[in-house]
Structure formats: structure tokens, C-alpha cells
Amino acid sequence: MQTMAQSKPSSGASKRPTSSGSKPAPGTRTGPGARPPVRKPGKSIVNQKQTPWGLIITVGVIVLLVVGIVIGVVVTKKDSKSTASGGSNVGNCSKMIGPNKAPNLYLNEDVCASKISGVKFYKTANRAHVETTVTYPQTPPVGGNHSPYWADCTGTVYSEPIANENAVHMLEHGAVWITYNQSTIKPADLTALEKIVSGQDRMALSPYPNLKTPISLQSWGYQLFVNSATDPRVKEFINDLRYNPSTTPEYGATCSQPTFIANPSTFGKPLFEPAS
């Protein structure tokens, strides 16, 4: 009996489906009730990983807002300490009490400053340039006629008393003038005042003979006496009145006067021009 040899299909051969259909894969159930074959999921738009642009934009906006707030805080702090744009509360103190018209040619009481405990406001109308000594109603003075030559007020610390007439002119330019009694001030308070004033435009510090308290603060029309540099009213006074456009008679005038720094006046002996 002759045995017929069975030929094995080559490994590279593939079975192509015929028009009548292909044979089911081994293990696949057929007939009624059979489950459809499991198909591998293909790549679809739904299943593809989407870039969350909405979330990215939202986070970006939040970051920009936070950065803006931080920058605003930094700028505000810098403005109140090291620029010539005025104290940090100047923008909130522009409402005035009373008119600023002839014959009342003085800047009227400022609302914020008037709320500082102990501050005194004086309606100072006269502010002519004179070349004589002046008798002032306040000690130290807070305004009035004065020398045409102003004392430097660019954060200047004077070691000796300066003439009233030169100091009043710098008040007209928006300066806060801090004075102290050399006999009664504590060394720590003097150091603190020097730090407050030094390098700060529209500020000046000098000793004042026979001052009734260890410290006093003056701006045009305003005065405050305190016993300590750590008194919170010191900063309030500066924040409300330093170069305030509503209380500065000559807003925009410079505080710089290098020749006065080089040769300052002495108490009771005002300078009317740079010393030769």
C-alpha cells in the first residue's frame, strides 16, 4: 500500500480569505449566541492624549497676576523709602479742608495728617523770599517768609543746627524736616532717625537748640513733637506729608542744593546765596 506524503505549508505562506469567508480562528465559538471576536482598540481621536490648553492658559494668567501683585508691593515699598514721589499714603490724603484761594494763599489742612494724634496744623499764608532774618511763630518753624536759598533736602543729615530761613524754604519744596535735641535724645533714637532720613529725597535731619522734646517733625504747615524715634506717628507723619502735592506749595521744585551741603548755614545766620 502506497503512503501519500503530506506536504507542510511553508512558514512564509499566508492564508488569504476567499470570497466565501475565512475560517474562524482556533478556539473561537461560532453559531447562534456566540460572542463577537475581541478586537484590539485602534487609535482614535477620543483615545489620543489631548494637550490641556485651557488649564495651561488659566495657570499662566494666575502666575502673571501673582507676579504683578508682588511687583506692585515691591514698587510701593521702594516708593515710600527711596524716591521723590512722596510718602506711601500721599494718594489717599488729597482731600482738603477749606479753599486754597486768595486771600487765603496757603495750602489747607490735610485730612489724613489731621488724624495723627498730637499733630498741629498752622495756616501759613506768607511765603515770600526775603534776605533778612525772620521771627517765626513756631519753634521750629513750619512755614512763612524765607531765604531764597534753600537747604538741601535729599536725605541730608546735618551734624549742626541750620538757619530757620534756609530750612523753611526746603519745607516749601515738600520736605519733612526732622529736628532733635542733642541733650535729650537717646543715641539709639538718633541712629534710627539717621536711617529714616539718609538717602531719602524730601527729607532732612538736624539738631535744634533748646527743642522742648527729644524729637520734632515739620512739613509746610504741620508739626509733631514726639519723645522716641520708634513712635509710630513718626512714620505716619512722613507717609502723609512728605512731598504731598496737596500740601507742598512749590510742588515740582527740586530739593537738591549741593552748595549748601558743602557750606551749610548756621543757626541764626541764614545764607541768601551759596557761601563764597
PDB file of N, CA and C in Angstrom, residues 148-248:
ATOM      1  N   PRO A 148      15.799 133.006  49.878  1.00  0.00           N
ATOM      2  CA  PRO A 148      15.668 132.447  48.526  1.00  0.00           C
ATOM      3  C   PRO A 148      16.571 131.238  48.298  1.00  0.00           C
ATOM      4  N   TYR A 149      17.464 130.982  49.237  1.00  0.00           N
ATOM      5  CA  TYR A 149      18.436 129.888  49.120  1.00  0.00           C
ATOM      6  C   TYR A 149      18.024 128.777  50.073  1.00  0.00           C
ATOM      7  N   TRP A 150      17.572 127.651  49.515  1.00  0.00           N
ATOM      8  CA  TRP A 150      17.044 126.580  50.356  1.00  0.00           C
ATOM      9  C   TRP A 150      18.133 125.617  50.825  1.00  0.00           C
ATOM     10  N   ALA A 151      17.881 125.001  51.967  1.00  0.00           N
ATOM     11  CA  ALA A 151      18.761 123.954  52.478  1.00  0.00           C
ATOM     12  C   ALA A 151      18.539 122.679  51.676  1.00  0.00           C
ATOM     13  N   ASP A 152      19.600 121.928  51.455  1.00  0.00           N
ATOM     14  CA  ASP A 152      19.460 120.662  50.727  1.00  0.00           C
ATOM     15  C   ASP A 152      18.585 119.703  51.527  1.00  0.00           C
ATOM     16  N   CYS A 153      17.694 119.025  50.817  1.00  0.00           N
ATOM     17  CA  CYS A 153      16.771 118.087  51.491  1.00  0.00           C
ATOM     18  C   CYS A 153      16.647 116.802  50.689  1.00  0.00           C
ATOM     19  N   THR A 154      17.790 116.252  50.301  1.00  0.00           N
ATOM     20  CA  THR A 154      17.816 114.999  49.540  1.00  0.00           C
ATOM     21  C   THR A 154      18.246 113.837  50.440  1.00  0.00           C
ATOM     22  N   GLY A 155      17.637 113.776  51.618  1.00  0.00           N
ATOM     23  CA  GLY A 155      18.040 112.754  52.577  1.00  0.00           C
ATOM     24  C   GLY A 155      19.293 113.175  53.323  1.00  0.00           C
ATOM     25  N   THR A 156      19.378 114.480  53.621  1.00  0.00           N
ATOM     26  CA  THR A 156      20.591 115.061  54.190  1.00  0.00           C
ATOM     27  C   THR A 156      20.557 115.036  55.716  1.00  0.00           C
ATOM     28  N   VAL A 157      21.659 114.586  56.307  1.00  0.00           N
ATOM     29  CA  VAL A 157      21.821 114.554  57.760  1.00  0.00           C
ATOM     30  C   VAL A 157      22.843 115.617  58.138  1.00  0.00           C
ATOM     31  N   TYR A 158      22.375 116.663  58.822  1.00  0.00           N
ATOM     32  CA  TYR A 158      23.251 117.750  59.269  1.00  0.00           C
ATOM     33  C   TYR A 158      23.704 117.480  60.703  1.00  0.00           C
ATOM     34  N   SER A 159      24.977 117.686  60.938  1.00  0.00           N
ATOM     35  CA  SER A 159      25.528 117.452  62.279  1.00  0.00           C
ATOM     36  C   SER A 159      25.371 118.657  63.195  1.00  0.00           C
ATOM     37  N   GLU A 160      25.101 119.835  62.605  1.00  0.00           N
ATOM     38  CA  GLU A 160      24.933 121.065  63.378  1.00  0.00           C
ATOM     39  C   GLU A 160      23.625 121.741  62.984  1.00  0.00           C
ATOM     40  N   PRO A 161      23.075 122.598  63.875  1.00  0.00           N
ATOM     41  CA  PRO A 161      21.836 123.306  63.542  1.00  0.00           C
ATOM     42  C   PRO A 161      22.016 124.201  62.313  1.00  0.00           C
ATOM     43  N   ILE A 162      20.985 124.275  61.493  1.00  0.00           N
ATOM     44  CA  ILE A 162      20.996 125.151  60.321  1.00  0.00           C
ATOM     45  C   ILE A 162      20.018 126.291  60.556  1.00  0.00           C
ATOM     46  N   ALA A 163      20.133 127.346  59.752  1.00  0.00           N
ATOM     47  CA  ALA A 163      19.280 128.519  59.916  1.00  0.00           C
ATOM     48  C   ALA A 163      17.833 128.205  59.545  1.00  0.00           C
ATOM     49  N   ASN A 164      16.918 128.770  60.337  1.00  0.00           N
ATOM     50  CA  ASN A 164      15.489 128.570  60.077  1.00  0.00           C
ATOM     51  C   ASN A 164      15.094 128.990  58.666  1.00  0.00           C
ATOM     52  N   GLU A 165      15.626 130.122  58.227  1.00  0.00           N
ATOM     53  CA  GLU A 165      15.214 130.701  56.949  1.00  0.00           C
ATOM     54  C   GLU A 165      15.547 129.795  55.767  1.00  0.00           C
ATOM     55  N   ASN A 166      16.647 129.069  55.864  1.00  0.00           N
ATOM     56  CA  ASN A 166      17.006 128.114  54.806  1.00  0.00           C
ATOM     57  C   ASN A 166      16.180 126.840  54.922  1.00  0.00           C
ATOM     58  N   ALA A 167      15.887 126.436  56.150  1.00  0.00           N
ATOM     59  CA  ALA A 167      15.097 125.221  56.371  1.00  0.00           C
ATOM     60  C   ALA A 167      13.657 125.394  55.908  1.00  0.00           C
ATOM     61  N   VAL A 168      13.075 126.561  56.158  1.00  0.00           N
ATOM     62  CA  VAL A 168      11.683 126.798  55.763  1.00  0.00           C
ATOM     63  C   VAL A 168      11.540 126.721  54.241  1.00  0.00           C
ATOM     64  N   HIS A 169      12.548 127.185  53.519  1.00  0.00           N
ATOM     65  CA  HIS A 169      12.460 127.106  52.065  1.00  0.00           C
ATOM     66  C   HIS A 169      12.405 125.661  51.596  1.00  0.00           C
ATOM     67  N   MET A 170      13.117 124.753  52.257  1.00  0.00           N
ATOM     68  CA  MET A 170      13.042 123.349  51.831  1.00  0.00           C
ATOM     69  C   MET A 170      11.681 122.743  52.187  1.00  0.00           C
ATOM     70  N   LEU A 171      11.030 123.265  53.237  1.00  0.00           N
ATOM     71  CA  LEU A 171       9.661 122.814  53.531  1.00  0.00           C
ATOM     72  C   LEU A 171       8.724 123.206  52.397  1.00  0.00           C
ATOM     73  N   GLU A 172       8.957 124.379  51.821  1.00  0.00           N
ATOM     74  CA  GLU A 172       8.145 124.841  50.690  1.00  0.00           C
ATOM     75  C   GLU A 172       8.284 123.902  49.495  1.00  0.00           C
ATOM     76  N   HIS A 173       9.390 123.182  49.418  1.00  0.00           N
ATOM     77  CA  HIS A 173       9.632 122.233  48.318  1.00  0.00           C
ATOM     78  C   HIS A 173       9.146 120.823  48.650  1.00  0.00           C
ATOM     79  N   GLY A 174       8.457 120.673  49.766  1.00  0.00           N
ATOM     80  CA  GLY A 174       7.856 119.372  50.086  1.00  0.00           C
ATOM     81  C   GLY A 174       8.628 118.512  51.051  1.00  0.00           C
ATOM     82  N   ALA A 175       9.648 119.067  51.702  1.00  0.00           N
ATOM     83  CA  ALA A 175      10.466 118.262  52.616  1.00  0.00           C
ATOM     84  C   ALA A 175       9.793 118.066  53.965  1.00  0.00           C
ATOM     85  N   VAL A 176      10.122 116.958  54.594  1.00  0.00           N
ATOM     86  CA  VAL A 176       9.847 116.751  56.015  1.00  0.00           C
ATOM     87  C   VAL A 176      11.171 116.973  56.736  1.00  0.00           C
ATOM     88  N   TRP A 177      11.169 117.917  57.647  1.00  0.00           N
ATOM     89  CA  TRP A 177      12.379 118.300  58.392  1.00  0.00           C
ATOM     90  C   TRP A 177      12.262 117.750  59.807  1.00  0.00           C
ATOM     91  N   ILE A 178      13.136 116.820  60.144  1.00  0.00           N
ATOM     92  CA  ILE A 178      13.151 116.243  61.486  1.00  0.00           C
ATOM     93  C   ILE A 178      14.255 116.921  62.286  1.00  0.00           C
ATOM     94  N   THR A 179      13.909 117.409  63.453  1.00  0.00           N
ATOM     95  CA  THR A 179      14.884 118.044  64.327  1.00  0.00           C
ATOM     96  C   THR A 179      14.941 117.285  65.651  1.00  0.00           C
ATOM     97  N   TYR A 180      16.047 117.449  66.363  1.00  0.00           N
ATOM     98  CA  TYR A 180      16.206 116.743  67.640  1.00  0.00           C
ATOM     99  C   TYR A 180      17.013 117.582  68.618  1.00  0.00           C
ATOM    100  N   ASN A 181      16.798 117.307  69.882  1.00  0.00           N
ATOM    101  CA  ASN A 181      17.521 117.961  70.965  1.00  0.00           C
ATOM    102  C   ASN A 181      18.756 117.133  71.280  1.00  0.00           C
ATOM    103  N   GLN A 182      19.922 117.706  71.064  1.00  0.00           N
ATOM    104  CA  GLN A 182      21.157 116.965  71.254  1.00  0.00           C
ATOM    105  C   GLN A 182      21.369 116.515  72.691  1.00  0.00           C
ATOM    106  N   SER A 183      20.737 117.220  73.632  1.00  0.00           N
ATOM    107  CA  SER A 183      20.934 116.910  75.050  1.00  0.00           C
ATOM    108  C   SER A 183      20.006 115.823  75.560  1.00  0.00           C
ATOM    109  N   THR A 184      18.830 115.683  74.944  1.00  0.00           N
ATOM    110  CA  THR A 184      17.835 114.756  75.495  1.00  0.00           C
ATOM    111  C   THR A 184      17.549 113.534  74.633  1.00  0.00           C
ATOM    112  N   ILE A 185      17.993 113.538  73.388  1.00  0.00           N
ATOM    113  CA  ILE A 185      17.701 112.388  72.535  1.00  0.00           C
ATOM    114  C   ILE A 185      18.589 111.204  72.930  1.00  0.00           C
ATOM    115  N   LYS A 186      18.036 110.012  72.844  1.00  0.00           N
ATOM    116  CA  LYS A 186      18.810 108.803  73.121  1.00  0.00           C
ATOM    117  C   LYS A 186      19.649 108.440  71.893  1.00  0.00           C
ATOM    118  N   PRO A 187      20.848 107.925  72.112  1.00  0.00           N
ATOM    119  CA  PRO A 187      21.696 107.567  70.969  1.00  0.00           C
ATOM    120  C   PRO A 187      21.019 106.609  69.994  1.00  0.00           C
ATOM    121  N   ALA A 188      20.247 105.640  70.520  1.00  0.00           N
ATOM    122  CA  ALA A 188      19.558 104.687  69.642  1.00  0.00           C
ATOM    123  C   ALA A 188      18.511 105.394  68.789  1.00  0.00           C
ATOM    124  N   ASP A 189      17.842 106.411  69.361  1.00  0.00           N
ATOM    125  CA  ASP A 189      16.844 107.155  68.594  1.00  0.00           C
ATOM    126  C   ASP A 189      17.504 107.996  67.498  1.00  0.00           C
ATOM    127  N   LEU A 190      18.651 108.573  67.801  1.00  0.00           N
ATOM    128  CA  LEU A 190      19.351 109.351  66.794  1.00  0.00           C
ATOM    129  C   LEU A 190      19.798 108.455  65.640  1.00  0.00           C
ATOM    130  N   THR A 191      20.284 107.273  65.966  1.00  0.00           N
ATOM    131  CA  THR A 191      20.677 106.323  64.926  1.00  0.00           C
ATOM    132  C   THR A 191      19.478 105.940  64.059  1.00  0.00           C
ATOM    133  N   ALA A 192      18.336 105.719  64.709  1.00  0.00           N
ATOM    134  CA  ALA A 192      17.117 105.355  63.970  1.00  0.00           C
ATOM    135  C   ALA A 192      16.679 106.485  63.043  1.00  0.00           C
ATOM    136  N   LEU A 193      16.766 107.731  63.510  1.00  0.00           N
ATOM    137  CA  LEU A 193      16.384 108.870  62.669  1.00  0.00           C
ATOM    138  C   LEU A 193      17.312 109.017  61.477  1.00  0.00           C
ATOM    139  N   GLU A 194      18.583 108.786  61.689  1.00  0.00           N
ATOM    140  CA  GLU A 194      19.538 108.870  60.584  1.00  0.00           C
ATOM    141  C   GLU A 194      19.224 107.838  59.504  1.00  0.00           C
ATOM    142  N   LYS A 195      18.793 106.655  59.928  1.00  0.00           N
ATOM    143  CA  LYS A 195      18.422 105.612  58.967  1.00  0.00           C
ATOM    144  C   LYS A 195      17.152 105.999  58.205  1.00  0.00           C
ATOM    145  N   ILE A 196      16.216 106.631  58.900  1.00  0.00           N
ATOM    146  CA  ILE A 196      14.969 107.047  58.258  1.00  0.00           C
ATOM    147  C   ILE A 196      15.235 108.114  57.192  1.00  0.00           C
ATOM    148  N   VAL A 197      16.126 109.041  57.486  1.00  0.00           N
ATOM    149  CA  VAL A 197      16.346 110.206  56.629  1.00  0.00           C
ATOM    150  C   VAL A 197      17.387 109.950  55.540  1.00  0.00           C
ATOM    151  N   SER A 198      18.481 109.308  55.893  1.00  0.00           N
ATOM    152  CA  SER A 198      19.625 109.204  54.995  1.00  0.00           C
ATOM    153  C   SER A 198      19.246 108.606  53.633  1.00  0.00           C
ATOM    154  N   GLY A 199      19.565 109.327  52.568  1.00  0.00           N
ATOM    155  CA  GLY A 199      19.288 108.863  51.213  1.00  0.00           C
ATOM    156  C   GLY A 199      17.855 108.992  50.770  1.00  0.00           C
ATOM    157  N   GLN A 200      16.987 109.581  51.591  1.00  0.00           N
ATOM    158  CA  GLN A 200      15.563 109.712  51.261  1.00  0.00           C
ATOM    159  C   GLN A 200      15.261 111.116  50.769  1.00  0.00           C
ATOM    160  N   ASP A 201      14.900 111.241  49.509  1.00  0.00           N
ATOM    161  CA  ASP A 201      14.596 112.555  48.956  1.00  0.00           C
ATOM    162  C   ASP A 201      13.430 113.181  49.699  1.00  0.00           C
ATOM    163  N   ARG A 202      13.450 114.513  49.801  1.00  0.00           N
ATOM    164  CA  ARG A 202      12.450 115.315  50.520  1.00  0.00           C
ATOM    165  C   ARG A 202      12.510 115.068  52.021  1.00  0.00           C
ATOM    166  N   MET A 203      13.718 114.779  52.514  1.00  0.00           N
ATOM    167  CA  MET A 203      13.914 114.581  53.943  1.00  0.00           C
ATOM    168  C   MET A 203      15.206 115.256  54.379  1.00  0.00           C
ATOM    169  N   ALA A 204      15.225 115.779  55.623  1.00  0.00           N
ATOM    170  CA  ALA A 204      16.435 116.348  56.201  1.00  0.00           C
ATOM    171  C   ALA A 204      16.356 116.184  57.716  1.00  0.00           C
ATOM    172  N   LEU A 205      17.525 116.066  58.328  1.00  0.00           N
ATOM    173  CA  LEU A 205      17.638 115.880  59.782  1.00  0.00           C
ATOM    174  C   LEU A 205      18.702 116.824  60.305  1.00  0.00           C
ATOM    175  N   SER A 206      18.388 117.519  61.411  1.00  0.00           N
ATOM    176  CA  SER A 206      19.384 118.390  62.027  1.00  0.00           C
ATOM    177  C   SER A 206      19.063 118.583  63.501  1.00  0.00           C
ATOM    178  N   PRO A 207      20.081 118.861  64.309  1.00  0.00           N
ATOM    179  CA  PRO A 207      19.807 119.216  65.706  1.00  0.00           C
ATOM    180  C   PRO A 207      19.174 120.599  65.774  1.00  0.00           C
ATOM    181  N   TYR A 208      18.455 120.877  66.875  1.00  0.00           N
ATOM    182  CA  TYR A 208      17.808 122.181  67.024  1.00  0.00           C
ATOM    183  C   TYR A 208      17.980 122.650  68.468  1.00  0.00           C
ATOM    184  N   PRO A 209      18.485 123.854  68.659  1.00  0.00           N
ATOM    185  CA  PRO A 209      18.766 124.330  70.019  1.00  0.00           C
ATOM    186  C   PRO A 209      17.510 124.433  70.881  1.00  0.00           C
ATOM    187  N   ASN A 210      17.611 123.917  72.112  1.00  0.00           N
ATOM    188  CA  ASN A 210      16.564 124.058  73.134  1.00  0.00           C
ATOM    189  C   ASN A 210      15.208 123.509  72.692  1.00  0.00           C
ATOM    190  N   LEU A 211      15.212 122.468  71.881  1.00  0.00           N
ATOM    191  CA  LEU A 211      13.953 121.845  71.462  1.00  0.00           C
ATOM    192  C   LEU A 211      13.241 121.289  72.696  1.00  0.00           C
ATOM    193  N   LYS A 212      11.938 121.498  72.789  1.00  0.00           N
ATOM    194  CA  LYS A 212      11.229 121.144  74.018  1.00  0.00           C
ATOM    195  C   LYS A 212      11.040 119.647  74.215  1.00  0.00           C
ATOM    196  N   THR A 213      11.144 118.868  73.151  1.00  0.00           N
ATOM    197  CA  THR A 213      11.075 117.404  73.236  1.00  0.00           C
ATOM    198  C   THR A 213      12.308 116.827  72.541  1.00  0.00           C
ATOM    199  N   PRO A 214      12.602 115.557  72.745  1.00  0.00           N
ATOM    200  CA  PRO A 214      13.764 114.983  72.071  1.00  0.00           C
ATOM    201  C   PRO A 214      13.694 115.076  70.548  1.00  0.00           C
ATOM    202  N   ILE A 215      12.469 115.007  69.972  1.00  0.00           N
ATOM    203  CA  ILE A 215      12.310 114.972  68.511  1.00  0.00           C
ATOM    204  C   ILE A 215      11.103 115.806  68.100  1.00  0.00           C
ATOM    205  N   SER A 216      11.211 116.467  66.953  1.00  0.00           N
ATOM    206  CA  SER A 216      10.034 117.105  66.353  1.00  0.00           C
ATOM    207  C   SER A 216      10.096 116.934  64.843  1.00  0.00           C
ATOM    208  N   LEU A 217       8.927 116.940  64.222  1.00  0.00           N
ATOM    209  CA  LEU A 217       8.834 116.802  62.762  1.00  0.00           C
ATOM    210  C   LEU A 217       8.073 117.993  62.211  1.00  0.00           C
ATOM    211  N   GLN A 218       8.570 118.538  61.106  1.00  0.00           N
ATOM    212  CA  GLN A 218       7.949 119.686  60.454  1.00  0.00           C
ATOM    213  C   GLN A 218       7.784 119.437  58.967  1.00  0.00           C
ATOM    214  N   SER A 219       6.634 119.798  58.440  1.00  0.00           N
ATOM    215  CA  SER A 219       6.430 119.956  56.999  1.00  0.00           C
ATOM    216  C   SER A 219       5.694 121.276  56.845  1.00  0.00           C
ATOM    217  N   TRP A 220       5.451 121.712  55.612  1.00  0.00           N
ATOM    218  CA  TRP A 220       4.828 123.022  55.445  1.00  0.00           C
ATOM    219  C   TRP A 220       3.445 123.043  56.100  1.00  0.00           C
ATOM    220  N   GLY A 221       3.341 123.807  57.210  1.00  0.00           N
ATOM    221  CA  GLY A 221       2.065 123.967  57.902  1.00  0.00           C
ATOM    222  C   GLY A 221       1.788 122.947  58.984  1.00  0.00           C
ATOM    223  N   TYR A 222       2.663 121.967  59.164  1.00  0.00           N
ATOM    224  CA  TYR A 222       2.388 120.873  60.096  1.00  0.00           C
ATOM    225  C   TYR A 222       3.561 120.639  61.039  1.00  0.00           C
ATOM    226  N   GLN A 223       3.225 120.225  62.269  1.00  0.00           N
ATOM    227  CA  GLN A 223       4.275 119.956  63.248  1.00  0.00           C
ATOM    228  C   GLN A 223       3.824 118.879  64.224  1.00  0.00           C
ATOM    229  N   LEU A 224       4.798 118.073  64.634  1.00  0.00           N
ATOM    230  CA  LEU A 224       4.524 116.995  65.586  1.00  0.00           C
ATOM    231  C   LEU A 224       5.732 116.829  66.509  1.00  0.00           C
ATOM    232  N   PHE A 225       5.485 116.812  67.817  1.00  0.00           N
ATOM    233  CA  PHE A 225       6.532 116.578  68.811  1.00  0.00           C
ATOM    234  C   PHE A 225       6.390 115.164  69.372  1.00  0.00           C
ATOM    235  N   VAL A 226       7.485 114.440  69.423  1.00  0.00           N
ATOM    236  CA  VAL A 226       7.494 113.076  69.973  1.00  0.00           C
ATOM    237  C   VAL A 226       8.726 112.890  70.845  1.00  0.00           C
ATOM    238  N   ASN A 227       8.701 111.815  71.619  1.00  0.00           N
ATOM    239  CA  ASN A 227       9.818 111.522  72.518  1.00  0.00           C
ATOM    240  C   ASN A 227      10.738 110.420  72.007  1.00  0.00           C
ATOM    241  N   SER A 228      10.256 109.640  71.034  1.00  0.00           N
ATOM    242  CA  SER A 228      11.034 108.497  70.571  1.00  0.00           C
ATOM    243  C   SER A 228      10.923 108.336  69.059  1.00  0.00           C
ATOM    244  N   ALA A 229      12.007 107.868  68.450  1.00  0.00           N
ATOM    245  CA  ALA A 229      12.000 107.627  67.007  1.00  0.00           C
ATOM    246  C   ALA A 229      11.146 106.433  66.632  1.00  0.00           C
ATOM    247  N   THR A 230      10.862 105.562  67.606  1.00  0.00           N
ATOM    248  CA  THR A 230      10.030 104.384  67.334  1.00  0.00           C
ATOM    249  C   THR A 230       8.539 104.671  67.473  1.00  0.00           C
ATOM    250  N   ASP A 231       8.194 105.879  67.841  1.00  0.00           N
ATOM    251  CA  ASP A 231       6.787 106.272  67.910  1.00  0.00           C
ATOM    252  C   ASP A 231       6.174 106.090  66.525  1.00  0.00           C
ATOM    253  N   PRO A 232       5.106 105.318  66.385  1.00  0.00           N
ATOM    254  CA  PRO A 232       4.520 105.065  65.056  1.00  0.00           C
ATOM    255  C   PRO A 232       4.049 106.319  64.341  1.00  0.00           C
ATOM    256  N   ARG A 233       3.834 107.392  65.078  1.00  0.00           N
ATOM    257  CA  ARG A 233       3.382 108.642  64.460  1.00  0.00           C
ATOM    258  C   ARG A 233       4.469 109.272  63.582  1.00  0.00           C
ATOM    259  N   VAL A 234       5.726 108.913  63.833  1.00  0.00           N
ATOM    260  CA  VAL A 234       6.814 109.435  63.007  1.00  0.00           C
ATOM    261  C   VAL A 234       6.619 108.999  61.559  1.00  0.00           C
ATOM    262  N   LYS A 235       6.387 107.704  61.359  1.00  0.00           N
ATOM    263  CA  LYS A 235       6.188 107.189  60.006  1.00  0.00           C
ATOM    264  C   LYS A 235       4.867 107.673  59.423  1.00  0.00           C
ATOM    265  N   GLU A 236       3.852 107.820  60.253  1.00  0.00           N
ATOM    266  CA  GLU A 236       2.563 108.316  59.759  1.00  0.00           C
ATOM    267  C   GLU A 236       2.721 109.734  59.212  1.00  0.00           C
ATOM    268  N   PHE A 237       3.431 110.547  59.948  1.00  0.00           N
ATOM    269  CA  PHE A 237       3.653 111.943  59.533  1.00  0.00           C
ATOM    270  C   PHE A 237       4.372 111.983  58.186  1.00  0.00           C
ATOM    271  N   ILE A 238       5.423 111.182  58.057  1.00  0.00           N
ATOM    272  CA  ILE A 238       6.189 111.149  56.803  1.00  0.00           C
ATOM    273  C   ILE A 238       5.338 110.613  55.660  1.00  0.00           C
ATOM    274  N   ASN A 239       4.602 109.537  55.909  1.00  0.00           N
ATOM    275  CA  ASN A 239       3.788 108.917  54.861  1.00  0.00           C
ATOM    276  C   ASN A 239       2.680 109.834  54.367  1.00  0.00           C
ATOM    277  N   ASP A 240       2.148 110.663  55.253  1.00  0.00           N
ATOM    278  CA  ASP A 240       1.042 111.539  54.865  1.00  0.00           C
ATOM    279  C   ASP A 240       1.497 112.848  54.228  1.00  0.00           C
ATOM    280  N   LEU A 241       2.666 113.346  54.613  1.00  0.00           N
ATOM    281  CA  LEU A 241       3.008 114.718  54.257  1.00  0.00           C
ATOM    282  C   LEU A 241       4.256 114.896  53.400  1.00  0.00           C
ATOM    283  N   ARG A 242       5.114 113.912  53.310  1.00  0.00           N
ATOM    284  CA  ARG A 242       6.334 114.096  52.520  1.00  0.00           C
ATOM    285  C   ARG A 242       5.993 114.265  51.044  1.00  0.00           C
ATOM    286  N   TYR A 243       6.319 115.412  50.506  1.00  0.00           N
ATOM    287  CA  TYR A 243       6.105 115.750  49.092  1.00  0.00           C
ATOM    288  C   TYR A 243       4.677 115.450  48.631  1.00  0.00           C
ATOM    289  N   ASN A 244       3.745 115.817  49.465  1.00  0.00           N
ATOM    290  CA  ASN A 244       2.332 115.660  49.127  1.00  0.00           C
ATOM    291  C   ASN A 244       1.940 116.800  48.185  1.00  0.00           C
ATOM    292  N   PRO A 245       1.444 116.503  46.981  1.00  0.00           N
ATOM    293  CA  PRO A 245       1.105 117.566  46.030  1.00  0.00           C
ATOM    294  C   PRO A 245       0.030 118.511  46.540  1.00  0.00           C
ATOM    295  N   SER A 246      -0.748 118.066  47.517  1.00  0.00           N
ATOM    296  CA  SER A 246      -1.809 118.920  48.055  1.00  0.00           C
ATOM    297  C   SER A 246      -1.327 119.804  49.195  1.00  0.00           C
ATOM    298  N   THR A 247      -0.141 119.539  49.725  1.00  0.00           N
ATOM    299  CA  THR A 247       0.356 120.330  50.856  1.00  0.00           C
ATOM    300  C   THR A 247       1.732 120.935  50.587  1.00  0.00           C
ATOM    301  N   THR A 248       2.236 120.759  49.375  1.00  0.00           N
ATOM    302  CA  THR A 248       3.548 121.307  49.008  1.00  0.00           C
ATOM    303  C   THR A 248       3.343 122.573  48.180  1.00  0.00           C
TER     304      THR A 248
END
